[in-house]
Coordinates of C-alpha atoms in Angstrom, one line a residue:
Chain A
X296 CA 16.3 -21.3 -6.7
X297 CA 14.7 -18.5 -5.7
X298 CA 17.3 -16.4 -5.4
X299 CA 19.3 -16.6 -9.1
X300 CA 18.9 -14.5 -11.8
X301 CA 16.7 -15.8 -14.1
X302 CA 18.8 -15.2 -17.9
X303 CA 16.0 -17.2 -19.7
X304 CA 12.5 -17.6 -19.8
X305 CA 9.8 -19.9 -21.2
X306 CA 6.7 -19.3 -20.9
X307 CA 4.0 -21.0 -21.8
X308 CA 5.8 -22.4 -25.1
X309 CA 4.9 -24.8 -27.1
X310 CA 5.9 -25.7 -30.9
X311 CA 4.4 -27.1 -33.8
X312 CA 5.6 -29.0 -36.6
X313 CA 2.7 -28.5 -39.3
X314 CA 0.7 -30.0 -37.3
X315 CA 2.5 -32.6 -34.4
X316 CA 2.5 -30.1 -31.3
X317 CA 6.1 -31.1 -30.3
X318 CA 6.5 -28.9 -27.2
X319 CA 3.2 -28.8 -25.4
X320 CA 3.1 -25.9 -23.0
X321 CA 6.8 -25.5 -21.4
X322 CA 7.4 -22.8 -18.1
X323 CA 11.1 -23.3 -17.1
X324 CA 13.2 -19.9 -16.3
X325 CA 17.2 -20.7 -16.7
X326 CA 19.3 -18.9 -14.0
X327 CA 22.7 -16.9 -14.8
X328 CA 25.7 -17.8 -14.5
X329 CA 24.3 -21.7 -13.7
X330 CA 25.0 -24.3 -16.0
X331 CA 21.6 -26.0 -16.7
X332 CA 21.1 -29.8 -18.6
X333 CA 18.0 -30.7 -19.9
X334 CA 17.6 -34.6 -19.7
X335 CA 14.9 -36.8 -21.4
X336 CA 14.8 -40.3 -23.6
X337 CA 15.3 -39.7 -27.5
X338 CA 12.8 -37.5 -28.5
X339 CA 11.4 -35.8 -25.9
X340 CA 12.0 -32.5 -27.7
X341 CA 14.8 -31.1 -25.4
X342 CA 17.4 -30.1 -28.7
X343 CA 14.3 -28.4 -29.9
X344 CA 13.4 -27.0 -27.4
X345 CA 17.2 -25.6 -26.7
X346 CA 16.8 -24.2 -30.4
X347 CA 13.9 -22.1 -29.4
X348 CA 16.3 -19.9 -27.5
X349 CA 18.2 -18.5 -30.6
X350 CA 15.8 -19.2 -32.9
X351 CA 17.4 -22.0 -34.7
X352 CA 14.3 -23.6 -35.7
X353 CA 13.0 -20.4 -37.7
X354 CA 15.0 -22.4 -40.2
X355 CA 12.7 -24.6 -40.2
X356 CA 9.8 -24.0 -42.7
X357 CA 6.7 -26.0 -41.1
X358 CA 7.6 -24.5 -37.6
X359 CA 5.4 -22.8 -35.6
X360 CA 4.6 -21.8 -32.2
X361 CA 2.3 -20.1 -29.1
X362 CA 3.4 -18.5 -25.8
X363 CA 7.2 -16.3 -25.3
X364 CA 10.5 -17.4 -25.0
X365 CA 12.7 -14.2 -22.5
X366 CA 16.2 -13.9 -22.7
X367 CA 16.6 -11.2 -19.9
X368 CA 12.7 -10.3 -19.9
X369 CA 12.1 -9.8 -23.6
X370 CA 10.6 -11.9 -26.3
X371 CA 13.2 -13.2 -28.5
X372 CA 10.1 -13.6 -31.1
X373 CA 10.3 -9.7 -31.1
X374 CA 14.8 -9.3 -31.0
X375 CA 16.2 -9.0 -34.5
X376 CA 17.5 -12.6 -34.3
X377 CA 21.1 -11.4 -35.5
X378 CA 21.5 -9.9 -32.7
X379 CA 20.4 -12.8 -30.4
X380 CA 22.4 -15.1 -32.3
X381 CA 25.3 -12.8 -30.9
X382 CA 24.1 -13.1 -27.5
X383 CA 22.6 -16.3 -27.6
X384 CA 25.7 -18.6 -28.3
X385 CA 25.4 -22.7 -29.7
X386 CA 27.7 -25.9 -29.6
X387 CA 26.7 -28.7 -31.7
X388 CA 26.3 -32.4 -32.0
X389 CA 28.8 -32.9 -34.0
X390 CA 32.5 -30.2 -34.1
X391 CA 31.2 -27.8 -36.5
X392 CA 33.8 -26.2 -37.4
X393 CA 34.5 -24.1 -41.2
X394 CA 37.5 -25.3 -43.4
X395 CA 39.0 -22.2 -42.6
X396 CA 42.2 -21.9 -40.5
X397 CA 41.9 -21.7 -36.8
X398 CA 42.6 -17.9 -36.8
X399 CA 39.5 -17.5 -39.6
X400 CA 37.0 -19.4 -37.6
X401 CA 37.1 -17.6 -34.0
X402 CA 38.0 -14.6 -35.4
X403 CA 34.5 -15.0 -38.0
X404 CA 32.0 -14.4 -35.2
X405 CA 34.1 -11.1 -34.0
X406 CA 34.4 -10.0 -37.9
X407 CA 30.2 -10.3 -38.9
X408 CA 30.4 -8.2 -36.0
X409 CA 32.6 -5.1 -37.0
X410 CA 35.3 -6.2 -34.8
X411 CA 38.2 -5.2 -38.2
X412 CA 41.6 -4.0 -37.1
X413 CA 43.9 -7.2 -36.8
X414 CA 45.6 -6.6 -33.6
X415 CA 41.9 -6.1 -32.1
X416 CA 41.4 -9.9 -33.3
X417 CA 44.6 -11.4 -32.6
X418 CA 43.2 -10.0 -29.0
X419 CA 40.4 -11.8 -29.7
X420 CA 41.4 -14.8 -30.9
X421 CA 43.7 -15.8 -27.9
X422 CA 42.0 -14.7 -25.0
X423 CA 39.0 -17.3 -26.6
X424 CA 40.8 -19.7 -27.2
X425 CA 42.7 -20.1 -23.8
X426 CA 38.8 -19.8 -22.2
X427 CA 38.2 -22.8 -24.3
X428 CA 41.5 -24.2 -23.0
X429 CA 42.6 -24.4 -26.3
X430 CA 45.4 -22.8 -26.6
X431 CA 48.3 -23.8 -25.9
X432 CA 47.9 -27.2 -28.0
X433 CA 47.2 -24.7 -31.0
X434 CA 49.0 -21.2 -30.6
X435 CA 52.2 -22.6 -32.9
X436 CA 50.2 -23.5 -35.7
X437 CA 46.6 -21.0 -35.7
X438 CA 46.7 -20.4 -39.9
X439 CA 46.4 -24.7 -39.7
X440 CA 42.7 -25.7 -40.6
X441 CA 40.0 -26.1 -38.4
X442 CA 39.4 -29.6 -39.4
X443 CA 43.2 -31.1 -38.5
X444 CA 42.4 -31.1 -35.0
X445 CA 41.1 -34.1 -33.3
X446 CA 37.2 -34.3 -32.4
X447 CA 37.4 -32.9 -28.8
X448 CA 39.9 -30.1 -30.0
X449 CA 37.0 -29.3 -33.0
X450 CA 35.0 -29.3 -29.9
X451 CA 36.9 -26.5 -28.1
X452 CA 37.5 -24.5 -31.2
X453 CA 33.0 -24.4 -32.1
X454 CA 33.4 -23.2 -28.1
X455 CA 35.6 -20.5 -28.4
X456 CA 34.5 -19.4 -31.6
X457 CA 31.0 -19.2 -30.0
X458 CA 32.9 -17.5 -26.9
X459 CA 34.1 -15.0 -29.0
X460 CA 31.2 -12.8 -30.0
X461 CA 31.0 -11.9 -26.3
X462 CA 27.6 -13.7 -25.5
X463 CA 25.9 -13.7 -23.0
X464 CA 24.4 -17.5 -23.3
X465 CA 26.2 -21.1 -24.9
X466 CA 23.1 -23.3 -25.4
X467 CA 25.2 -26.6 -26.0
X468 CA 23.6 -29.7 -27.5
X469 CA 24.9 -32.7 -26.5
X470 CA 28.6 -31.5 -27.4
X471 CA 30.7 -35.0 -25.9
X472 CA 28.5 -37.5 -27.2
X473 CA 30.5 -37.8 -31.0
X474 CA 34.2 -38.0 -28.3
X475 CA 35.8 -39.5 -26.3
X476 CA 36.0 -40.0 -22.6
X477 CA 39.4 -37.8 -22.2
X478 CA 37.6 -34.9 -24.7
X479 CA 34.4 -35.1 -22.8
X480 CA 36.0 -34.4 -19.5
X481 CA 37.7 -32.0 -20.9
X482 CA 34.8 -30.2 -22.1
X483 CA 33.0 -30.5 -18.4
X484 CA 36.2 -29.0 -16.5
X485 CA 35.8 -26.0 -19.4
X486 CA 32.1 -25.7 -18.6
X487 CA 32.2 -25.2 -15.0
X488 CA 34.9 -22.9 -15.5
X489 CA 32.7 -21.1 -18.5
X490 CA 30.2 -20.9 -15.8
X491 CA 31.1 -18.1 -14.0
X492 CA 31.0 -15.5 -17.5
X493 CA 28.4 -17.7 -18.7
X494 CA 25.0 -19.5 -18.6
X495 CA 25.0 -22.6 -19.9
X496 CA 22.1 -24.8 -21.0
X497 CA 23.1 -28.0 -22.2
X498 CA 21.4 -31.2 -23.1
X499 CA 22.0 -34.8 -22.8
X500 CA 21.9 -38.3 -23.2
X501 CA 24.3 -38.2 -21.3
X502 CA 22.6 -38.9 -16.8
X503 CA 26.3 -38.9 -15.4
X504 CA 27.2 -36.1 -17.6
X505 CA 24.3 -34.4 -15.9
X506 CA 25.2 -34.5 -12.7
X507 CA 28.9 -33.7 -13.3
X508 CA 28.2 -31.1 -14.5
X509 CA 25.0 -28.9 -13.7
X510 CA 23.7 -27.2 -11.3
X511 CA 19.8 -27.4 -12.7
X512 CA 17.9 -30.2 -14.6
X513 CA 15.2 -30.2 -16.8
X514 CA 13.7 -33.5 -17.0
X515 CA 12.1 -34.0 -20.0
X516 CA 9.2 -36.5 -21.5
X517 CA 6.3 -37.5 -24.5
X518 CA 3.4 -37.7 -23.4
X519 CA 0.1 -39.7 -25.3
X520 CA 0.2 -37.5 -27.5
X521 CA 4.4 -37.3 -28.6
X522 CA 4.4 -34.0 -27.4
X523 CA 7.0 -33.2 -24.9
X524 CA 6.4 -32.0 -21.9
X525 CA 9.0 -30.4 -18.7
X526 CA 7.8 -33.0 -16.0
X527 CA 10.9 -31.7 -13.6
X528 CA 12.8 -29.0 -12.7
X529 CA 15.2 -27.7 -10.2
X530 CA 19.0 -28.2 -8.7
X531 CA 20.3 -31.1 -10.2
X532 CA 21.2 -32.2 -6.3
X533 CA 17.0 -32.6 -5.3
X534 CA 16.2 -34.1 -8.8
X535 CA 19.2 -36.9 -9.1
X536 CA 18.1 -38.2 -4.9
X537 CA 14.8 -36.7 -4.0
X538 CA 12.7 -36.3 -7.4
X539 CA 9.2 -35.6 -6.8
X540 CA 7.9 -37.1 -9.9
X541 CA 8.0 -40.5 -10.1
X542 CA 8.4 -40.8 -13.6
X543 CA 11.6 -38.6 -13.1
X544 CA 12.8 -41.3 -10.4
X545 CA 12.2 -44.1 -12.9
X546 CA 14.1 -42.0 -16.1
X547 CA 16.8 -41.7 -13.3
X548 CA 17.0 -45.3 -12.1
X549 CA 17.6 -46.6 -14.8
X550 CA 14.1 -47.5 -15.8
X551 CA 13.2 -46.7 -19.5
X552 CA 14.7 -44.7 -21.5
Chain B
X1232 CA 32.7 -77.6 -63.4
X1233 CA 31.8 -77.1 -60.2
X1234 CA 30.1 -73.7 -59.8
X1235 CA 33.1 -72.1 -58.1
X1236 CA 35.3 -72.1 -60.8
X1237 CA 31.9 -70.9 -63.2
X1238 CA 32.2 -67.9 -61.2
X1239 CA 35.4 -67.1 -61.2
X1240 CA 35.9 -67.9 -64.9
X1241 CA 33.0 -65.1 -65.0
X1242 CA 34.7 -63.4 -62.7
X1243 CA 37.5 -63.5 -64.7
X1244 CA 35.8 -62.4 -68.2
X1245 CA 33.3 -59.7 -67.1
X1246 CA 37.1 -58.2 -65.7
X1247 CA 38.4 -58.0 -69.1
X1248 CA 35.2 -56.6 -70.4
X1249 CA 35.2 -53.8 -68.0
X1250 CA 39.2 -53.0 -68.8
X1251 CA 38.4 -53.4 -72.7
X1252 CA 34.9 -50.8 -71.9
X1253 CA 37.4 -48.3 -69.6
X1254 CA 40.2 -48.1 -72.4
X1255 CA 38.3 -47.8 -75.2
X1256 CA 37.4 -44.1 -74.5
X1257 CA 41.3 -43.9 -74.2
X1258 CA 42.5 -45.7 -77.0
X1259 CA 39.4 -43.5 -78.5
X1260 CA 41.0 -40.0 -77.7
X1261 CA 43.9 -41.5 -78.9
X1262 CA 43.4 -42.3 -81.9
X1263 CA 41.7 -39.1 -83.2
X1264 CA 45.1 -37.4 -81.5
X1265 CA 46.9 -39.3 -83.3
X1266 CA 44.9 -39.1 -86.5
X1267 CA 45.1 -35.1 -86.3
X1268 CA 48.5 -34.3 -85.6
X1269 CA 48.8 -36.8 -88.5
X1270 CA 46.7 -34.9 -91.2
X1271 CA 47.9 -31.8 -89.5
X1272 CA 51.7 -32.7 -89.5
X1273 CA 52.3 -31.9 -93.9
X1274 CA 51.1 -28.3 -92.2
X1275 CA 53.6 -27.8 -89.8
X1276 CA 56.0 -28.6 -91.8
X1277 CA 55.3 -26.7 -94.7
X1278 CA 54.4 -23.3 -92.9
X1279 CA 56.5 -24.4 -89.5
X1280 CA 54.5 -24.5 -86.4
X1281 CA 55.8 -21.1 -84.6
X1282 CA 55.2 -19.2 -88.3
X1283 CA 50.8 -21.0 -87.8
X1284 CA 50.7 -20.1 -83.9
X1285 CA 52.1 -16.7 -84.5
X1286 CA 51.0 -15.8 -87.6
X1287 CA 48.9 -13.0 -87.7
X1288 CA 46.4 -13.6 -91.7
X1289 CA 45.0 -16.3 -93.0
X1290 CA 45.0 -16.5 -96.7
X1291 CA 45.1 -20.4 -97.8
X1292 CA 45.0 -19.0 -101.6
X1293 CA 48.6 -17.1 -101.0
X1294 CA 49.9 -19.8 -99.1
X1295 CA 49.6 -17.9 -95.2
X1296 CA 48.2 -19.6 -93.1
X1297 CA 48.7 -17.6 -89.4
X1298 CA 46.3 -18.7 -86.9
X1299 CA 46.7 -16.4 -84.0
X1300 CA 43.9 -14.4 -85.1
X1301 CA 41.4 -17.9 -84.6
X1302 CA 43.3 -18.6 -81.3
X1303 CA 42.7 -15.0 -79.8
X1304 CA 38.9 -15.0 -81.1
X1305 CA 38.9 -18.1 -79.5
X1306 CA 40.6 -16.9 -76.0
X1307 CA 38.5 -14.0 -76.4
X1308 CA 34.7 -15.1 -77.2
X1309 CA 34.9 -18.0 -74.0
X1310 CA 36.0 -14.7 -71.8
X1311 CA 33.9 -12.8 -72.9
X1312 CA 31.1 -16.1 -71.7
X1313 CA 32.8 -17.0 -69.2
X1314 CA 32.4 -13.1 -67.7
X1315 CA 28.7 -12.9 -68.0
X1316 CA 27.8 -16.4 -67.6
X1317 CA 29.7 -17.2 -64.3
X1318 CA 27.8 -14.8 -62.3
X1319 CA 24.6 -15.8 -63.8
X1320 CA 25.1 -19.4 -63.6
X1321 CA 26.7 -18.6 -59.9
X1322 CA 23.5 -16.6 -58.7
X1323 CA 20.8 -19.1 -60.2
X1324 CA 22.8 -22.2 -58.4
X1325 CA 23.0 -20.3 -55.2
X1326 CA 19.4 -18.8 -55.7
X1327 CA 17.8 -22.5 -56.0
X1328 CA 19.8 -24.1 -53.4
X1329 CA 19.7 -21.8 -50.6
X1330 CA 16.7 -18.8 -51.3
X1331 CA 14.2 -20.5 -53.6
X1332 CA 11.5 -22.2 -52.5
X1333 CA 10.8 -25.3 -52.9
X1334 CA 7.5 -24.7 -56.2
X1335 CA 10.0 -21.9 -57.4
X1336 CA 12.8 -24.8 -58.0
X1337 CA 10.3 -27.3 -59.6
X1338 CA 9.7 -24.7 -61.9
X1339 CA 13.0 -23.7 -62.9
X1340 CA 15.2 -26.3 -62.1
X1341 CA 13.6 -27.9 -64.8
X1342 CA 14.3 -25.1 -67.8
X1343 CA 17.5 -25.1 -67.0
X1344 CA 18.1 -28.5 -67.9
X1345 CA 15.8 -27.6 -71.0
X1346 CA 18.0 -24.9 -71.8
X1347 CA 20.9 -27.6 -71.8
X1348 CA 18.6 -29.8 -74.3
X1349 CA 18.5 -26.9 -77.3
X1350 CA 20.2 -27.5 -80.3
X1351 CA 23.7 -25.3 -80.5
X1352 CA 21.8 -24.0 -84.4
X1353 CA 18.8 -22.9 -82.8
X1354 CA 21.3 -20.4 -80.1
X1355 CA 22.4 -19.2 -83.4
X1356 CA 18.9 -18.2 -85.1
X1357 CA 18.5 -16.6 -81.5
X1358 CA 21.9 -14.9 -81.2
X1359 CA 21.2 -13.7 -85.5
X1360 CA 16.7 -12.5 -84.6
X1361 CA 17.5 -11.4 -81.0
X1362 CA 20.7 -11.1 -79.7
X1363 CA 23.0 -9.5 -83.1
X1364 CA 19.9 -6.6 -83.2
X1365 CA 20.6 -5.5 -79.8
X1366 CA 23.7 -5.1 -80.0
X1367 CA 24.4 -3.5 -83.5
X1368 CA 22.0 -0.8 -81.7
X1369 CA 25.5 0.1 -79.4
X1370 CA 26.8 3.2 -81.3
X1371 CA 30.4 2.4 -82.7
X1372 CA 32.6 3.0 -85.7
X1373 CA 31.8 -1.2 -87.8
X1374 CA 29.4 -2.7 -85.7
X1375 CA 27.5 -4.4 -87.6
X1376 CA 26.1 -6.7 -84.3
X1377 CA 27.5 -9.8 -85.7
X1378 CA 31.1 -10.0 -83.3
X1379 CA 32.5 -10.8 -79.8
X1380 CA 30.0 -9.7 -77.9
X1381 CA 27.2 -11.1 -79.3
X1382 CA 29.0 -14.3 -79.8
X1383 CA 29.3 -14.5 -76.0
X1384 CA 26.3 -13.3 -74.6
X1385 CA 25.2 -16.5 -76.7
X1386 CA 27.5 -18.7 -75.8
X1387 CA 27.2 -17.7 -71.4
X1388 CA 23.3 -18.9 -72.3
X1389 CA 24.5 -22.1 -73.8
X1390 CA 26.9 -22.6 -70.6
X1391 CA 24.7 -21.5 -67.8
X1392 CA 22.7 -24.6 -67.4
X1393 CA 26.1 -26.8 -67.1
X1394 CA 27.2 -24.3 -64.5
X1395 CA 24.7 -23.9 -62.5
X1396 CA 23.5 -27.3 -62.4
X1397 CA 27.2 -28.6 -61.2
X1398 CA 27.5 -25.5 -59.1
X1399 CA 24.1 -26.0 -58.0
X1400 CA 25.3 -29.6 -56.5
X1401 CA 28.7 -28.2 -54.8
X1402 CA 26.3 -25.6 -52.7
X1403 CA 23.9 -28.2 -51.8
X1404 CA 26.5 -30.5 -50.5
X1405 CA 28.3 -28.0 -48.3
X1406 CA 27.4 -29.8 -44.5
X1407 CA 24.4 -28.4 -42.6
X1408 CA 26.6 -28.2 -39.9
X1409 CA 28.6 -25.5 -41.3
X1410 CA 25.4 -23.8 -42.0
X1411 CA 23.5 -23.6 -38.9
X1412 CA 27.9 -23.4 -37.4
X1413 CA 27.8 -19.4 -39.1
X1414 CA 24.1 -18.6 -38.9
X1415 CA 24.5 -19.5 -34.6
X1416 CA 27.0 -17.1 -34.5
X1417 CA 24.7 -14.2 -35.5
X1418 CA 25.5 -14.5 -39.5
X1419 CA 22.8 -13.1 -41.9
X1420 CA 21.7 -15.5 -44.9
X1421 CA 23.7 -13.7 -47.3
X1422 CA 26.9 -13.8 -44.7
X1423 CA 26.5 -17.5 -44.2
X1424 CA 26.2 -17.8 -48.2
X1425 CA 29.3 -15.8 -49.3
X1426 CA 31.1 -16.6 -46.3
X1427 CA 30.5 -20.0 -45.8
X1428 CA 28.6 -21.7 -48.1
X1429 CA 30.5 -20.8 -51.7
X1430 CA 33.8 -21.3 -50.1
X1431 CA 33.0 -24.7 -48.9
X1432 CA 31.7 -26.0 -52.3
X1433 CA 34.9 -23.7 -54.6
X1434 CA 35.8 -27.0 -56.0
X1435 CA 33.4 -27.8 -57.3
X1436 CA 32.3 -24.8 -58.5
X1437 CA 35.6 -24.3 -59.9
X1438 CA 35.4 -28.2 -61.4
X1439 CA 30.9 -27.0 -63.0
X1440 CA 33.6 -23.4 -65.2
X1441 CA 36.2 -25.6 -66.3
X1442 CA 33.5 -27.5 -68.1
X1443 CA 32.3 -24.7 -69.2
X1444 CA 35.6 -23.3 -71.0
X1445 CA 35.1 -26.5 -72.3
X1446 CA 32.1 -26.5 -73.9
X1447 CA 32.4 -22.7 -74.4
X1448 CA 35.9 -23.8 -76.4
X1449 CA 34.5 -26.3 -78.6
X1450 CA 31.2 -24.5 -79.6
X1451 CA 30.3 -24.6 -82.9
X1452 CA 27.8 -24.1 -85.7
X1453 CA 26.3 -21.4 -82.5
X1454 CA 29.7 -19.0 -82.9
X1455 CA 29.8 -19.8 -86.6
X1456 CA 26.4 -17.9 -87.2
X1457 CA 26.6 -14.7 -84.5
X1458 CA 30.2 -14.1 -84.3
X1459 CA 30.9 -12.6 -88.1
X1460 CA 33.5 -14.8 -89.1
X1461 CA 36.3 -12.3 -91.0
X1462 CA 39.7 -13.6 -89.8
X1463 CA 40.6 -10.4 -88.0
X1464 CA 42.8 -9.8 -85.7
X1465 CA 40.5 -8.2 -82.4
X1466 CA 41.3 -4.9 -81.3
X1467 CA 39.7 -2.2 -80.0
X1468 CA 37.1 0.3 -81.9
X1469 CA 37.1 3.1 -80.4
X1470 CA 39.1 4.8 -77.4
X1471 CA 37.2 2.4 -75.0
X1472 CA 39.4 -0.7 -74.8
X1473 CA 36.3 -3.2 -74.2
X1474 CA 35.7 -2.1 -77.7
X1475 CA 36.8 -5.2 -78.8
X1476 CA 34.8 -6.8 -78.1
X1477 CA 32.2 -5.4 -80.8
X1478 CA 35.4 -6.2 -82.7
X1479 CA 34.3 -9.6 -85.7
X1480 CA 36.1 -12.8 -85.2
X1481 CA 36.5 -16.0 -85.8
X1482 CA 37.1 -19.0 -83.0
X1483 CA 39.1 -21.8 -83.6
X1484 CA 36.9 -24.6 -84.4
X1485 CA 34.5 -22.0 -86.8
X1486 CA 37.8 -22.0 -89.3
X1487 CA 38.0 -25.4 -89.9
X1488 CA 34.0 -26.1 -90.5
X1489 CA 33.4 -23.5 -92.1
X1490 CA 36.9 -24.1 -95.2
X1491 CA 36.8 -27.9 -95.0
X1492 CA 34.2 -28.5 -97.0
X1493 CA 36.6 -27.5 -100.0
X1494 CA 39.8 -27.6 -99.1
X1495 CA 42.3 -29.5 -100.7
X1496 CA 46.6 -29.4 -99.7
X1497 CA 47.7 -27.6 -97.5
X1498 CA 44.9 -26.0 -96.9
X1499 CA 43.3 -28.9 -95.5
X1500 CA 45.9 -29.5 -93.1
X1501 CA 46.5 -26.3 -92.1
X1502 CA 42.5 -26.9 -91.0
X1503 CA 43.8 -29.8 -89.0
X1504 CA 46.2 -28.1 -87.7
X1505 CA 43.8 -25.5 -86.1
X1506 CA 41.9 -28.7 -85.2
X1507 CA 45.0 -30.0 -83.5
X1508 CA 45.5 -26.6 -81.6
X1509 CA 42.0 -26.3 -80.3
X1510 CA 43.0 -30.1 -78.8
X1511 CA 45.8 -28.9 -76.9
X1512 CA 43.6 -25.7 -76.1
X1513 CA 41.0 -28.0 -74.1
X1514 CA 44.0 -30.4 -72.8
X1515 CA 45.5 -27.6 -70.9
X1516 CA 42.3 -25.5 -69.7
X1517 CA 41.1 -29.2 -68.1
X1518 CA 45.1 -29.7 -66.3
X1519 CA 45.1 -26.6 -65.0
X1520 CA 41.7 -27.1 -63.5
X1521 CA 42.7 -30.2 -61.8
X1522 CA 45.5 -28.5 -60.5
X1523 CA 43.4 -25.9 -58.9
X1524 CA 40.9 -28.4 -57.9
X1525 CA 43.5 -30.4 -56.0
X1526 CA 45.1 -27.2 -54.5
X1527 CA 41.5 -26.9 -53.2
X1528 CA 40.8 -28.6 -51.9
X1529 CA 44.7 -29.1 -49.7

């Protein structure tokens, strides 16, 4: 762990919905070019925490935070949110392609950030779709609506869309929970390839999935005030075989949650 | 009789009652159309449909019954109302659904609903006292303030609640995932609204505009009060083609309302014919809207 480069980091990070403390003083270093999984029972704050990295929680007016989240050592709260979100992409639980063509879905981000040239866009769209392992299935009809694809294809389209703006980090919020096993497997294979180029943080309910895809695992749990705490963080192998906290062991072995 | 058969019987009766209620509105529309058409037939026969539609002079005393000027009047005033009203209404809808904090929404939305409840004659008064004098200040020869521009402005305010309400609902109905997906890609709020939210809400916005169009075409009393009512084919009053909107005009609805109380014979029939034209015009607008809606949904 000491040899890893840190891409994102949280330092004494707490988050409140109004008076309610949803995240309690979280400290974590997310290593670059690795897949880090967040596991824990429902309501432990893992999705909320994930959304802190690209400041999606800014959309909720009642949210306040203390502590700091860093991207490459810089406080994300002090960065331009538009630029931050270009660097920190996100894939959501439910595939959410725009009601536009496949091409326009992938080209959406690059167009926003200034790529106007048609042939540049075409190259970028192809590259992104190839990287998200969707190209061969859609290359003949890029003008087809993104909504007409299957759930698994839609999710890979959303991954292509996120990749197209050349992010450093990709956040995935239960990206396979709405998909069938075959489509899930494809997404998992994809993560394995993507981590060469991107840092991936994934929230998942599926313990096997965390075991299969991640290099590092963070286990979160609510305390007696229902606030989310980070209980344990380490290499996935170690967390799954020799957890140092008994609560982690209980959860992993299926005794609760 | 067992309770089972009694309940089946009731089922049948209710089905029939509901069917009759549903058919009633269809029947009423048909009846209105048929009777208006029947009253209009003498005019169509004596004057000729084409001659009525293309004729630019309306002099009942001379037996001249061209309604082209009124068709142009209705068309132009509706166009003007849409040009002024749609951006205003869309702006309101976007503001209320995406930008305004909750407490502003709580103040603004009821006032827009109140706007919808104001009787049109009051809009007419407002137009005569406020809008017409303002329009009169535009320097152009023959500009009296009464005319298409004043009428368009009044009408724009009148269709605003309809278009704003339905558009706001359409924008609010856009799935949250679209918005989050766009923001997460680094789009600003405005980019998200203009590139994702509004396109996704387009079918709803189109139907809102069409409902507004229908209301605008049918508006009568407020138009009579501010449009000047002269039966002339509107023309530009200066070198600027836009000055056509300073021209006085008369709408199809106004034509009927102003003259029906004293019209007899062919004149009366010609007014019914005006009604038939209006009816068909509104039907055309509605069906083209439905077509656009279907195309947008695909």
